[in-house]
mmCIF file with all atom_site columns, C-alpha atoms in Angstrom:
data_model
loop_
_atom_site.group_PDB
_atom_site.id
_atom_site.type_symbol
_atom_site.label_atom_id
_atom_site.label_alt_id
_atom_site.label_comp_id
_atom_site.label_asym_id
_atom_site.label_entity_id
_atom_site.label_seq_id
_atom_site.pdbx_PDB_ins_code
_atom_site.Cartn_x
_atom_site.Cartn_y
_atom_site.Cartn_z
_atom_site.occupancy
_atom_site.B_iso_or_equiv
_atom_site.pdbx_formal_charge
_atom_site.auth_seq_id
_atom_site.auth_comp_id
_atom_site.auth_asym_id
_atom_site.auth_atom_id
_atom_site.pdbx_PDB_model_num
ATOM 1   C CA . UNK Z 1 1   ? -11.715 -3.580  -92.528  1.00 88.00 ? 995  UNK Z CA 1
ATOM 2   C CA . UNK Z 1 2   ? -7.971  -3.172  -93.195  1.00 86.00 ? 996  UNK Z CA 1
ATOM 3   C CA . UNK Z 1 3   ? -7.901  0.032   -91.163  1.00 90.00 ? 997  UNK Z CA 1
ATOM 4   C CA . UNK Z 1 4   ? -9.555  -1.754  -88.221  1.00 94.00 ? 998  UNK Z CA 1
ATOM 5   C CA . UNK Z 1 5   ? -7.046  -4.609  -88.459  1.00 93.00 ? 999  UNK Z CA 1
ATOM 6   C CA . UNK Z 1 6   ? -4.105  -2.188  -88.472  1.00 93.00 ? 1000 UNK Z CA 1
ATOM 7   C CA . UNK Z 1 7   ? -5.526  -0.271  -85.501  1.00 94.00 ? 1001 UNK Z CA 1
ATOM 8   C CA . UNK Z 1 8   ? -6.003  -3.512  -83.581  1.00 96.00 ? 1002 UNK Z CA 1
ATOM 9   C CA . UNK Z 1 9   ? -2.426  -4.480  -84.494  1.00 96.00 ? 1003 UNK Z CA 1
ATOM 10  C CA . UNK Z 1 10  ? -1.119  -1.200  -83.073  1.00 96.00 ? 1004 UNK Z CA 1
ATOM 11  C CA . UNK Z 1 11  ? -3.145  -1.618  -79.868  1.00 96.00 ? 1005 UNK Z CA 1
ATOM 12  C CA . UNK Z 1 12  ? -1.926  -5.192  -79.449  1.00 97.00 ? 1006 UNK Z CA 1
ATOM 13  C CA . UNK Z 1 13  ? 1.633   -4.051  -80.097  1.00 97.00 ? 1007 UNK Z CA 1
ATOM 14  C CA . UNK Z 1 14  ? 1.421   -1.381  -77.393  1.00 96.00 ? 1008 UNK Z CA 1
ATOM 15  C CA . UNK Z 1 15  ? -0.035  -3.890  -74.932  1.00 96.00 ? 1009 UNK Z CA 1
ATOM 16  C CA . UNK Z 1 16  ? 2.642   -6.533  -75.580  1.00 96.00 ? 1010 UNK Z CA 1
ATOM 17  C CA . UNK Z 1 17  ? 5.533   -4.095  -75.905  1.00 96.00 ? 1011 UNK Z CA 1
ATOM 18  C CA . UNK Z 1 18  ? 4.656   -2.265  -72.693  1.00 94.00 ? 1012 UNK Z CA 1
ATOM 19  C CA . UNK Z 1 19  ? 4.538   -5.521  -70.716  1.00 94.00 ? 1013 UNK Z CA 1
ATOM 20  C CA . UNK Z 1 20  ? 8.318   -5.388  -70.764  1.00 91.00 ? 1014 UNK Z CA 1
ATOM 21  C CA . UNK Z 1 21  ? 10.490  -4.289  -67.894  1.00 92.00 ? 1015 UNK Z CA 1
ATOM 22  C CA . UNK Z 1 22  ? 14.157  -3.408  -67.662  1.00 92.00 ? 1016 UNK Z CA 1
ATOM 23  C CA . UNK Z 1 23  ? 14.642  -6.644  -65.706  1.00 95.00 ? 1017 UNK Z CA 1
ATOM 24  C CA . UNK Z 1 24  ? 13.831  -8.701  -68.823  1.00 96.00 ? 1018 UNK Z CA 1
ATOM 25  C CA . UNK Z 1 25  ? 15.307  -6.415  -71.485  1.00 96.00 ? 1019 UNK Z CA 1
ATOM 26  C CA . UNK Z 1 26  ? 18.690  -8.176  -71.532  1.00 95.00 ? 1020 UNK Z CA 1
ATOM 27  C CA . UNK Z 1 27  ? 17.072  -11.580 -71.993  1.00 96.00 ? 1021 UNK Z CA 1
ATOM 28  C CA . UNK Z 1 28  ? 14.933  -10.451 -74.946  1.00 96.00 ? 1022 UNK Z CA 1
ATOM 29  C CA . UNK Z 1 29  ? 17.861  -8.600  -76.524  1.00 96.00 ? 1023 UNK Z CA 1
ATOM 30  C CA . UNK Z 1 30  ? 19.795  -11.866 -76.325  1.00 96.00 ? 1024 UNK Z CA 1
ATOM 31  C CA . UNK Z 1 31  ? 16.908  -13.836 -77.875  1.00 96.00 ? 1025 UNK Z CA 1
ATOM 32  C CA . UNK Z 1 32  ? 16.522  -11.375 -80.748  1.00 95.00 ? 1026 UNK Z CA 1
ATOM 33  C CA . UNK Z 1 33  ? 20.258  -11.265 -81.525  1.00 93.00 ? 1027 UNK Z CA 1
ATOM 34  C CA . UNK Z 1 34  ? 20.939  -13.414 -84.586  1.00 88.00 ? 1028 UNK Z CA 1
ATOM 35  C CA . UNK Z 1 35  ? 24.242  -14.604 -83.119  1.00 92.00 ? 1029 UNK Z CA 1
ATOM 36  C CA . UNK Z 1 36  ? 22.480  -16.169 -80.120  1.00 93.00 ? 1030 UNK Z CA 1
ATOM 37  C CA . UNK Z 1 37  ? 21.095  -18.794 -82.519  1.00 93.00 ? 1031 UNK Z CA 1
ATOM 38  C CA . UNK Z 1 38  ? 24.542  -20.091 -83.488  1.00 94.00 ? 1032 UNK Z CA 1
ATOM 39  C CA . UNK Z 1 39  ? 24.521  -22.860 -80.824  1.00 94.00 ? 1033 UNK Z CA 1
ATOM 40  C CA . UNK Z 1 40  ? 21.163  -24.076 -82.158  1.00 93.00 ? 1034 UNK Z CA 1
ATOM 41  C CA . UNK Z 1 41  ? 22.539  -24.132 -85.707  1.00 93.00 ? 1035 UNK Z CA 1
ATOM 42  C CA . UNK Z 1 42  ? 25.611  -26.056 -84.573  1.00 94.00 ? 1036 UNK Z CA 1
ATOM 43  C CA . UNK Z 1 43  ? 23.480  -28.653 -82.780  1.00 93.00 ? 1037 UNK Z CA 1
ATOM 44  C CA . UNK Z 1 44  ? 21.268  -28.996 -85.872  1.00 93.00 ? 1038 UNK Z CA 1
ATOM 45  C CA . UNK Z 1 45  ? 24.363  -29.458 -88.014  1.00 93.00 ? 1039 UNK Z CA 1
ATOM 46  C CA . UNK Z 1 46  ? 25.729  -32.141 -85.681  1.00 93.00 ? 1040 UNK Z CA 1
ATOM 47  C CA . UNK Z 1 47  ? 22.387  -33.954 -85.468  1.00 91.00 ? 1041 UNK Z CA 1
ATOM 48  C CA . UNK Z 1 48  ? 21.997  -33.777 -89.252  1.00 90.00 ? 1042 UNK Z CA 1
ATOM 49  C CA . UNK Z 1 49  ? 25.481  -35.171 -89.773  1.00 92.00 ? 1043 UNK Z CA 1
ATOM 50  C CA . UNK Z 1 50  ? 24.850  -37.968 -87.278  1.00 90.00 ? 1044 UNK Z CA 1
ATOM 51  C CA . UNK Z 1 51  ? 21.538  -38.918 -88.893  1.00 86.00 ? 1045 UNK Z CA 1
ATOM 52  C CA . UNK Z 1 52  ? 22.313  -38.293 -92.576  1.00 85.00 ? 1046 UNK Z CA 1
ATOM 53  C CA . UNK Z 1 53  ? 26.054  -38.507 -93.117  1.00 89.00 ? 1047 UNK Z CA 1
ATOM 54  C CA . UNK Z 1 54  ? 28.343  -35.998 -94.813  1.00 92.00 ? 1048 UNK Z CA 1
ATOM 55  C CA . UNK Z 1 55  ? 26.961  -35.881 -98.383  1.00 90.00 ? 1049 UNK Z CA 1
ATOM 56  C CA . UNK Z 1 56  ? 23.322  -35.537 -97.384  1.00 89.00 ? 1050 UNK Z CA 1
ATOM 57  C CA . UNK Z 1 57  ? 24.227  -32.972 -94.713  1.00 91.00 ? 1051 UNK Z CA 1
ATOM 58  C CA . UNK Z 1 58  ? 26.041  -30.846 -97.290  1.00 92.00 ? 1052 UNK Z CA 1
ATOM 59  C CA . UNK Z 1 59  ? 22.937  -30.952 -99.517  1.00 89.00 ? 1053 UNK Z CA 1
ATOM 60  C CA . UNK Z 1 60  ? 20.797  -30.124 -96.479  1.00 91.00 ? 1054 UNK Z CA 1
ATOM 61  C CA . UNK Z 1 61  ? 22.956  -27.100 -95.602  1.00 93.00 ? 1055 UNK Z CA 1
ATOM 62  C CA . UNK Z 1 62  ? 22.797  -25.879 -99.206  1.00 92.00 ? 1056 UNK Z CA 1
ATOM 63  C CA . UNK Z 1 63  ? 19.005  -26.287 -99.191  1.00 92.00 ? 1057 UNK Z CA 1
ATOM 64  C CA . UNK Z 1 64  ? 18.755  -24.371 -95.892  1.00 94.00 ? 1058 UNK Z CA 1
ATOM 65  C CA . UNK Z 1 65  ? 20.969  -21.557 -97.213  1.00 95.00 ? 1059 UNK Z CA 1
ATOM 66  C CA . UNK Z 1 66  ? 18.882  -21.312 -100.380 1.00 95.00 ? 1060 UNK Z CA 1
ATOM 67  C CA . UNK Z 1 67  ? 15.726  -21.271 -98.257  1.00 96.00 ? 1061 UNK Z CA 1
ATOM 68  C CA . UNK Z 1 68  ? 17.059  -18.328 -96.199  1.00 96.00 ? 1062 UNK Z CA 1
ATOM 69  C CA . UNK Z 1 69  ? 18.065  -16.464 -99.374  1.00 96.00 ? 1063 UNK Z CA 1
ATOM 70  C CA . UNK Z 1 70  ? 14.562  -16.907 -100.817 1.00 96.00 ? 1064 UNK Z CA 1
ATOM 71  C CA . UNK Z 1 71  ? 12.876  -15.961 -97.533  1.00 96.00 ? 1065 UNK Z CA 1
ATOM 72  C CA . UNK Z 1 72  ? 15.084  -12.872 -97.117  1.00 93.00 ? 1066 UNK Z CA 1
ATOM 73  C CA . UNK Z 1 73  ? 14.434  -11.806 -100.692 1.00 95.00 ? 1067 UNK Z CA 1
ATOM 74  C CA . UNK Z 1 74  ? 10.689  -12.045 -100.207 1.00 96.00 ? 1068 UNK Z CA 1
ATOM 75  C CA . UNK Z 1 75  ? 10.973  -10.189 -96.907  1.00 94.00 ? 1069 UNK Z CA 1
ATOM 76  C CA . UNK Z 1 76  ? 12.799  -7.286  -98.565  1.00 93.00 ? 1070 UNK Z CA 1
ATOM 77  C CA . UNK Z 1 77  ? 10.337  -7.297  -101.468 1.00 95.00 ? 1071 UNK Z CA 1
ATOM 78  C CA . UNK Z 1 78  ? 7.412   -6.897  -99.051  1.00 94.00 ? 1072 UNK Z CA 1
ATOM 79  C CA . UNK Z 1 79  ? 9.154   -4.406  -96.759  1.00 92.00 ? 1073 UNK Z CA 1
ATOM 80  C CA . UNK Z 1 80  ? 9.859   -2.005  -99.582  1.00 91.00 ? 1074 UNK Z CA 1
ATOM 81  C CA . UNK Z 1 81  ? 6.792   -2.913  -101.641 1.00 92.00 ? 1075 UNK Z CA 1
ATOM 82  C CA . UNK Z 1 82  ? 4.276   -2.465  -98.799  1.00 92.00 ? 1076 UNK Z CA 1
ATOM 83  C CA . UNK Z 1 83  ? 6.178   0.298   -97.021  1.00 91.00 ? 1077 UNK Z CA 1
ATOM 84  C CA . UNK Z 1 84  ? 4.623   -0.217  -93.577  1.00 94.00 ? 1078 UNK Z CA 1
ATOM 85  C CA . UNK Z 1 85  ? 6.565   1.757   -90.994  1.00 94.00 ? 1079 UNK Z CA 1
ATOM 86  C CA . UNK Z 1 86  ? 8.194   0.039   -88.064  1.00 95.00 ? 1080 UNK Z CA 1
ATOM 87  C CA . UNK Z 1 87  ? 6.580   0.975   -84.729  1.00 96.00 ? 1081 UNK Z CA 1
ATOM 88  C CA . UNK Z 1 88  ? 9.522   3.177   -83.787  1.00 92.00 ? 1082 UNK Z CA 1
ATOM 89  C CA . UNK Z 1 89  ? 9.052   5.184   -87.016  1.00 93.00 ? 1083 UNK Z CA 1
ATOM 90  C CA . UNK Z 1 90  ? 5.236   5.304   -86.735  1.00 94.00 ? 1084 UNK Z CA 1
ATOM 91  C CA . UNK Z 1 91  ? 4.245   8.597   -85.085  1.00 93.00 ? 1085 UNK Z CA 1
ATOM 92  C CA . UNK Z 1 92  ? 0.920   7.140   -83.921  1.00 94.00 ? 1086 UNK Z CA 1
ATOM 93  C CA . UNK Z 1 93  ? 2.706   4.779   -81.492  1.00 94.00 ? 1087 UNK Z CA 1
ATOM 94  C CA . UNK Z 1 94  ? 6.374   5.726   -81.124  1.00 92.00 ? 1088 UNK Z CA 1
ATOM 95  C CA . UNK Z 1 95  ? 5.786   8.053   -78.161  1.00 93.00 ? 1089 UNK Z CA 1
ATOM 96  C CA . UNK Z 1 96  ? 3.817   5.332   -76.317  1.00 94.00 ? 1090 UNK Z CA 1
ATOM 97  C CA . UNK Z 1 97  ? 6.133   2.370   -76.809  1.00 95.00 ? 1091 UNK Z CA 1
ATOM 98  C CA . UNK Z 1 98  ? 9.364   1.013   -75.362  1.00 94.00 ? 1092 UNK Z CA 1
ATOM 99  C CA . UNK Z 1 99  ? 12.307  0.847   -77.755  1.00 93.00 ? 1093 UNK Z CA 1
ATOM 100 C CA . UNK Z 1 100 ? 14.680  -1.528  -76.031  1.00 94.00 ? 1094 UNK Z CA 1
ATOM 101 C CA . UNK Z 1 101 ? 17.407  -1.523  -78.686  1.00 87.00 ? 1095 UNK Z CA 1
ATOM 102 C CA . UNK Z 1 102 ? 19.748  1.401   -79.135  1.00 82.00 ? 1096 UNK Z CA 1
ATOM 103 C CA . UNK Z 1 103 ? 18.432  1.832   -82.697  1.00 85.00 ? 1097 UNK Z CA 1
ATOM 104 C CA . UNK Z 1 104 ? 15.254  0.945   -84.505  1.00 86.00 ? 1098 UNK Z CA 1
ATOM 105 C CA . UNK Z 1 105 ? 16.438  -0.584  -87.752  1.00 84.00 ? 1099 UNK Z CA 1
ATOM 106 C CA . UNK Z 1 106 ? 15.257  0.264   -91.241  1.00 89.00 ? 1100 UNK Z CA 1
ATOM 107 C CA . UNK Z 1 107 ? 12.226  2.416   -91.847  1.00 91.00 ? 1101 UNK Z CA 1
ATOM 108 C CA . UNK Z 1 108 ? 9.917   -0.406  -92.957  1.00 92.00 ? 1102 UNK Z CA 1
ATOM 109 C CA . UNK Z 1 109 ? 8.980   -3.552  -91.086  1.00 89.00 ? 1103 UNK Z CA 1
ATOM 110 C CA . UNK Z 1 110 ? 6.348   -5.603  -92.911  1.00 90.00 ? 1104 UNK Z CA 1
ATOM 111 C CA . UNK Z 1 111 ? 7.066   -8.455  -92.559  1.00 90.00 ? 1105 UNK Z CA 1
ATOM 112 C CA . UNK Z 1 112 ? 9.649   -9.533  -90.002  1.00 95.00 ? 1106 UNK Z CA 1
ATOM 113 C CA . UNK Z 1 113 ? 12.726  -11.192 -91.499  1.00 94.00 ? 1107 UNK Z CA 1
ATOM 114 C CA . UNK Z 1 114 ? 13.742  -12.535 -88.084  1.00 95.00 ? 1108 UNK Z CA 1
ATOM 115 C CA . UNK Z 1 115 ? 10.349  -14.220 -87.716  1.00 97.00 ? 1109 UNK Z CA 1
ATOM 116 C CA . UNK Z 1 116 ? 10.269  -15.620 -91.244  1.00 97.00 ? 1110 UNK Z CA 1
ATOM 117 C CA . UNK Z 1 117 ? 13.838  -16.936 -91.241  1.00 96.00 ? 1111 UNK Z CA 1
ATOM 118 C CA . UNK Z 1 118 ? 13.635  -18.459 -87.773  1.00 97.00 ? 1112 UNK Z CA 1
ATOM 119 C CA . UNK Z 1 119 ? 10.316  -20.147 -88.506  1.00 98.00 ? 1113 UNK Z CA 1
ATOM 120 C CA . UNK Z 1 120 ? 11.593  -21.421 -91.867  1.00 98.00 ? 1114 UNK Z CA 1
ATOM 121 C CA . UNK Z 1 121 ? 14.621  -23.027 -90.194  1.00 97.00 ? 1115 UNK Z CA 1
ATOM 122 C CA . UNK Z 1 122 ? 12.458  -24.427 -87.383  1.00 97.00 ? 1116 UNK Z CA 1
ATOM 123 C CA . UNK Z 1 123 ? 9.924   -26.014 -89.739  1.00 97.00 ? 1117 UNK Z CA 1
ATOM 124 C CA . UNK Z 1 124 ? 12.564  -27.241 -92.199  1.00 96.00 ? 1118 UNK Z CA 1
ATOM 125 C CA . UNK Z 1 125 ? 14.572  -29.092 -89.562  1.00 95.00 ? 1119 UNK Z CA 1
ATOM 126 C CA . UNK Z 1 126 ? 11.490  -30.208 -87.623  1.00 94.00 ? 1120 UNK Z CA 1
ATOM 127 C CA . UNK Z 1 127 ? 10.168  -31.983 -90.698  1.00 93.00 ? 1121 UNK Z CA 1
ATOM 128 C CA . UNK Z 1 128 ? 13.507  -33.521 -91.636  1.00 90.00 ? 1122 UNK Z CA 1
ATOM 129 C CA . UNK Z 1 129 ? 14.703  -34.615 -88.196  1.00 87.00 ? 1123 UNK Z CA 1
ATOM 130 C CA . UNK Z 1 130 ? 11.534  -35.428 -86.265  1.00 81.00 ? 1124 UNK Z CA 1
ATOM 131 C CA . UNK Z 1 131 ? 11.492  -39.133 -87.158  1.00 77.00 ? 1125 UNK Z CA 1
ATOM 132 C CA . UNK Z 1 132 ? 14.442  -39.845 -84.934  1.00 80.00 ? 1126 UNK Z CA 1
ATOM 133 C CA . UNK Z 1 133 ? 14.370  -36.839 -82.594  1.00 79.00 ? 1127 UNK Z CA 1
ATOM 134 C CA . UNK Z 1 134 ? 10.782  -36.237 -81.488  1.00 83.00 ? 1128 UNK Z CA 1
ATOM 135 C CA . UNK Z 1 135 ? 11.783  -33.309 -79.234  1.00 88.00 ? 1129 UNK Z CA 1
ATOM 136 C CA . UNK Z 1 136 ? 13.285  -31.223 -82.055  1.00 88.00 ? 1130 UNK Z CA 1
ATOM 137 C CA . UNK Z 1 137 ? 9.985   -29.709 -83.309  1.00 93.00 ? 1131 UNK Z CA 1
ATOM 138 C CA . UNK Z 1 138 ? 9.044   -28.606 -79.775  1.00 93.00 ? 1132 UNK Z CA 1
ATOM 139 C CA . UNK Z 1 139 ? 12.412  -26.953 -79.183  1.00 93.00 ? 1133 UNK Z CA 1
ATOM 140 C CA . UNK Z 1 140 ? 12.673  -25.337 -82.620  1.00 95.00 ? 1134 UNK Z CA 1
ATOM 141 C CA . UNK Z 1 141 ? 9.100   -24.055 -82.798  1.00 96.00 ? 1135 UNK Z CA 1
ATOM 142 C CA . UNK Z 1 142 ? 9.388   -22.671 -79.256  1.00 96.00 ? 1136 UNK Z CA 1
ATOM 143 C CA . UNK Z 1 143 ? 12.620  -20.939 -80.289  1.00 96.00 ? 1137 UNK Z CA 1
ATOM 144 C CA . UNK Z 1 144 ? 10.877  -19.462 -83.369  1.00 97.00 ? 1138 UNK Z CA 1
ATOM 145 C CA . UNK Z 1 145 ? 8.014   -18.106 -81.249  1.00 97.00 ? 1139 UNK Z CA 1
ATOM 146 C CA . UNK Z 1 146 ? 10.457  -16.620 -78.722  1.00 97.00 ? 1140 UNK Z CA 1
ATOM 147 C CA . UNK Z 1 147 ? 12.372  -14.876 -81.510  1.00 97.00 ? 1141 UNK Z CA 1
ATOM 148 C CA . UNK Z 1 148 ? 9.107   -13.608 -83.001  1.00 97.00 ? 1142 UNK Z CA 1
ATOM 149 C CA . UNK Z 1 149 ? 7.881   -12.215 -79.695  1.00 97.00 ? 1143 UNK Z CA 1
ATOM 150 C CA . UNK Z 1 150 ? 11.274  -10.648 -79.049  1.00 97.00 ? 1144 UNK Z CA 1
ATOM 151 C CA . UNK Z 1 151 ? 10.766  -8.416  -82.102  1.00 96.00 ? 1145 UNK Z CA 1
ATOM 152 C CA . UNK Z 1 152 ? 7.590   -7.008  -80.529  1.00 97.00 ? 1146 UNK Z CA 1
ATOM 153 C CA . UNK Z 1 153 ? 9.139   -6.785  -77.074  1.00 97.00 ? 1147 UNK Z CA 1
ATOM 154 C CA . UNK Z 1 154 ? 12.127  -4.738  -78.213  1.00 96.00 ? 1148 UNK Z CA 1
ATOM 155 C CA . UNK Z 1 155 ? 9.866   -2.439  -80.242  1.00 95.00 ? 1149 UNK Z CA 1
ATOM 156 C CA . UNK Z 1 156 ? 10.869  -3.038  -83.860  1.00 96.00 ? 1150 UNK Z CA 1
ATOM 157 C CA . UNK Z 1 157 ? 7.844   -4.939  -85.261  1.00 96.00 ? 1151 UNK Z CA 1
ATOM 158 C CA . UNK Z 1 158 ? 4.096   -4.968  -84.930  1.00 97.00 ? 1152 UNK Z CA 1
ATOM 159 C CA . UNK Z 1 159 ? 2.443   -8.334  -84.137  1.00 98.00 ? 1153 UNK Z CA 1
ATOM 160 C CA . UNK Z 1 160 ? 1.074   -8.571  -87.694  1.00 97.00 ? 1154 UNK Z CA 1
ATOM 161 C CA . UNK Z 1 161 ? 4.635   -8.175  -89.031  1.00 97.00 ? 1155 UNK Z CA 1
ATOM 162 C CA . UNK Z 1 162 ? 5.739   -11.097 -86.867  1.00 97.00 ? 1156 UNK Z CA 1
ATOM 163 C CA . UNK Z 1 163 ? 2.690   -13.265 -87.567  1.00 97.00 ? 1157 UNK Z CA 1
ATOM 164 C CA . UNK Z 1 164 ? 2.977   -12.727 -91.329  1.00 97.00 ? 1158 UNK Z CA 1
ATOM 165 C CA . UNK Z 1 165 ? 6.693   -13.470 -91.196  1.00 97.00 ? 1159 UNK Z CA 1
ATOM 166 C CA . UNK Z 1 166 ? 6.013   -16.687 -89.310  1.00 98.00 ? 1160 UNK Z CA 1
ATOM 167 C CA . UNK Z 1 167 ? 3.440   -17.778 -91.897  1.00 98.00 ? 1161 UNK Z CA 1
ATOM 168 C CA . UNK Z 1 168 ? 5.909   -17.115 -94.714  1.00 97.00 ? 1162 UNK Z CA 1
ATOM 169 C CA . UNK Z 1 169 ? 8.596   -19.021 -92.805  1.00 98.00 ? 1163 UNK Z CA 1
ATOM 170 C CA . UNK Z 1 170 ? 6.206   -21.899 -92.184  1.00 98.00 ? 1164 UNK Z CA 1
ATOM 171 C CA . UNK Z 1 171 ? 5.473   -22.154 -95.896  1.00 98.00 ? 1165 UNK Z CA 1
ATOM 172 C CA . UNK Z 1 172 ? 9.081   -21.964 -97.055  1.00 97.00 ? 1166 UNK Z CA 1
ATOM 173 C CA . UNK Z 1 173 ? 10.291  -24.332 -94.328  1.00 97.00 ? 1167 UNK Z CA 1
ATOM 174 C CA . UNK Z 1 174 ? 7.708   -26.877 -95.449  1.00 97.00 ? 1168 UNK Z CA 1
ATOM 175 C CA . UNK Z 1 175 ? 8.404   -26.301 -99.153  1.00 96.00 ? 1169 UNK Z CA 1
ATOM 176 C CA . UNK Z 1 176 ? 12.174  -26.653 -98.872  1.00 95.00 ? 1170 UNK Z CA 1
ATOM 177 C CA . UNK Z 1 177 ? 11.848  -29.724 -96.628  1.00 94.00 ? 1171 UNK Z CA 1
ATOM 178 C CA . UNK Z 1 178 ? 9.670   -31.321 -99.294  1.00 93.00 ? 1172 UNK Z CA 1
ATOM 179 C CA . UNK Z 1 179 ? 12.085  -30.301 -102.065 1.00 91.00 ? 1173 UNK Z CA 1
ATOM 180 C CA . UNK Z 1 180 ? 14.983  -31.695 -100.037 1.00 90.00 ? 1174 UNK Z CA 1
ATOM 181 C CA . UNK Z 1 181 ? 13.110  -34.963 -99.472  1.00 85.00 ? 1175 UNK Z CA 1
ATOM 182 C CA . UNK Z 1 182 ? 12.300  -35.292 -103.180 1.00 81.00 ? 1176 UNK Z CA 1
ATOM 183 C CA . UNK Z 1 183 ? 15.935  -34.578 -104.054 1.00 64.00 ? 1177 UNK Z CA 1
ATOM 184 C CA . UNK Z 1 184 ? 17.076  -37.246 -101.593 1.00 57.00 ? 1178 UNK Z CA 1
ATOM 185 C CA . UNK Z 1 185 ? 14.658  -39.800 -103.017 1.00 51.00 ? 1179 UNK Z CA 1
ATOM 186 C CA . UNK Z 1 186 ? 16.079  -39.190 -106.496 1.00 52.00 ? 1180 UNK Z CA 1
ATOM 187 C CA . UNK Z 1 187 ? 19.611  -39.020 -105.058 1.00 52.00 ? 1181 UNK Z CA 1
ATOM 188 C CA . UNK Z 1 188 ? 19.318  -42.432 -103.393 1.00 48.00 ? 1182 UNK Z CA 1
ATOM 189 C CA . UNK Z 1 189 ? 17.704  -44.254 -106.350 1.00 38.00 ? 1183 UNK Z CA 1
#
């Protein structure tokens, strides 16, 4: 069963990765670059400050940083604990795929840190800011899916790596939003 799932994952990866063309490579490289998310973070910071004020925004930023630290730690634990090769290091697919980046990254790729971190931030802020800004979840979740797909497009993660990372990010985004909300309830009483 696991072998069949992994084979399907490789086939799906090759299908999605080979849909790419040099025309779109620059766009997906931009999407996957962690620095391209800075404007989104700045807007989230401004919206948070406007809605919550300085003290609550500082607590929110600290909660978000802690969430990323936890998510990254779990990502590294799984990458080295599971030891699943990235597509570009996997000899069963690396001659059939497109590697869009100039380098592949580390040897192991399960699960995607980009996908988990982006989804965690998207869910965290969607939960906390959606009361006043109904469009935020749509924008942030779309951004998270774009970043996730970009990892497949550029050739550094299998779809299962991305999907698993998104599930982990979904959980930690929800958990830290709930912890932040509980902290605020106690903070305001």
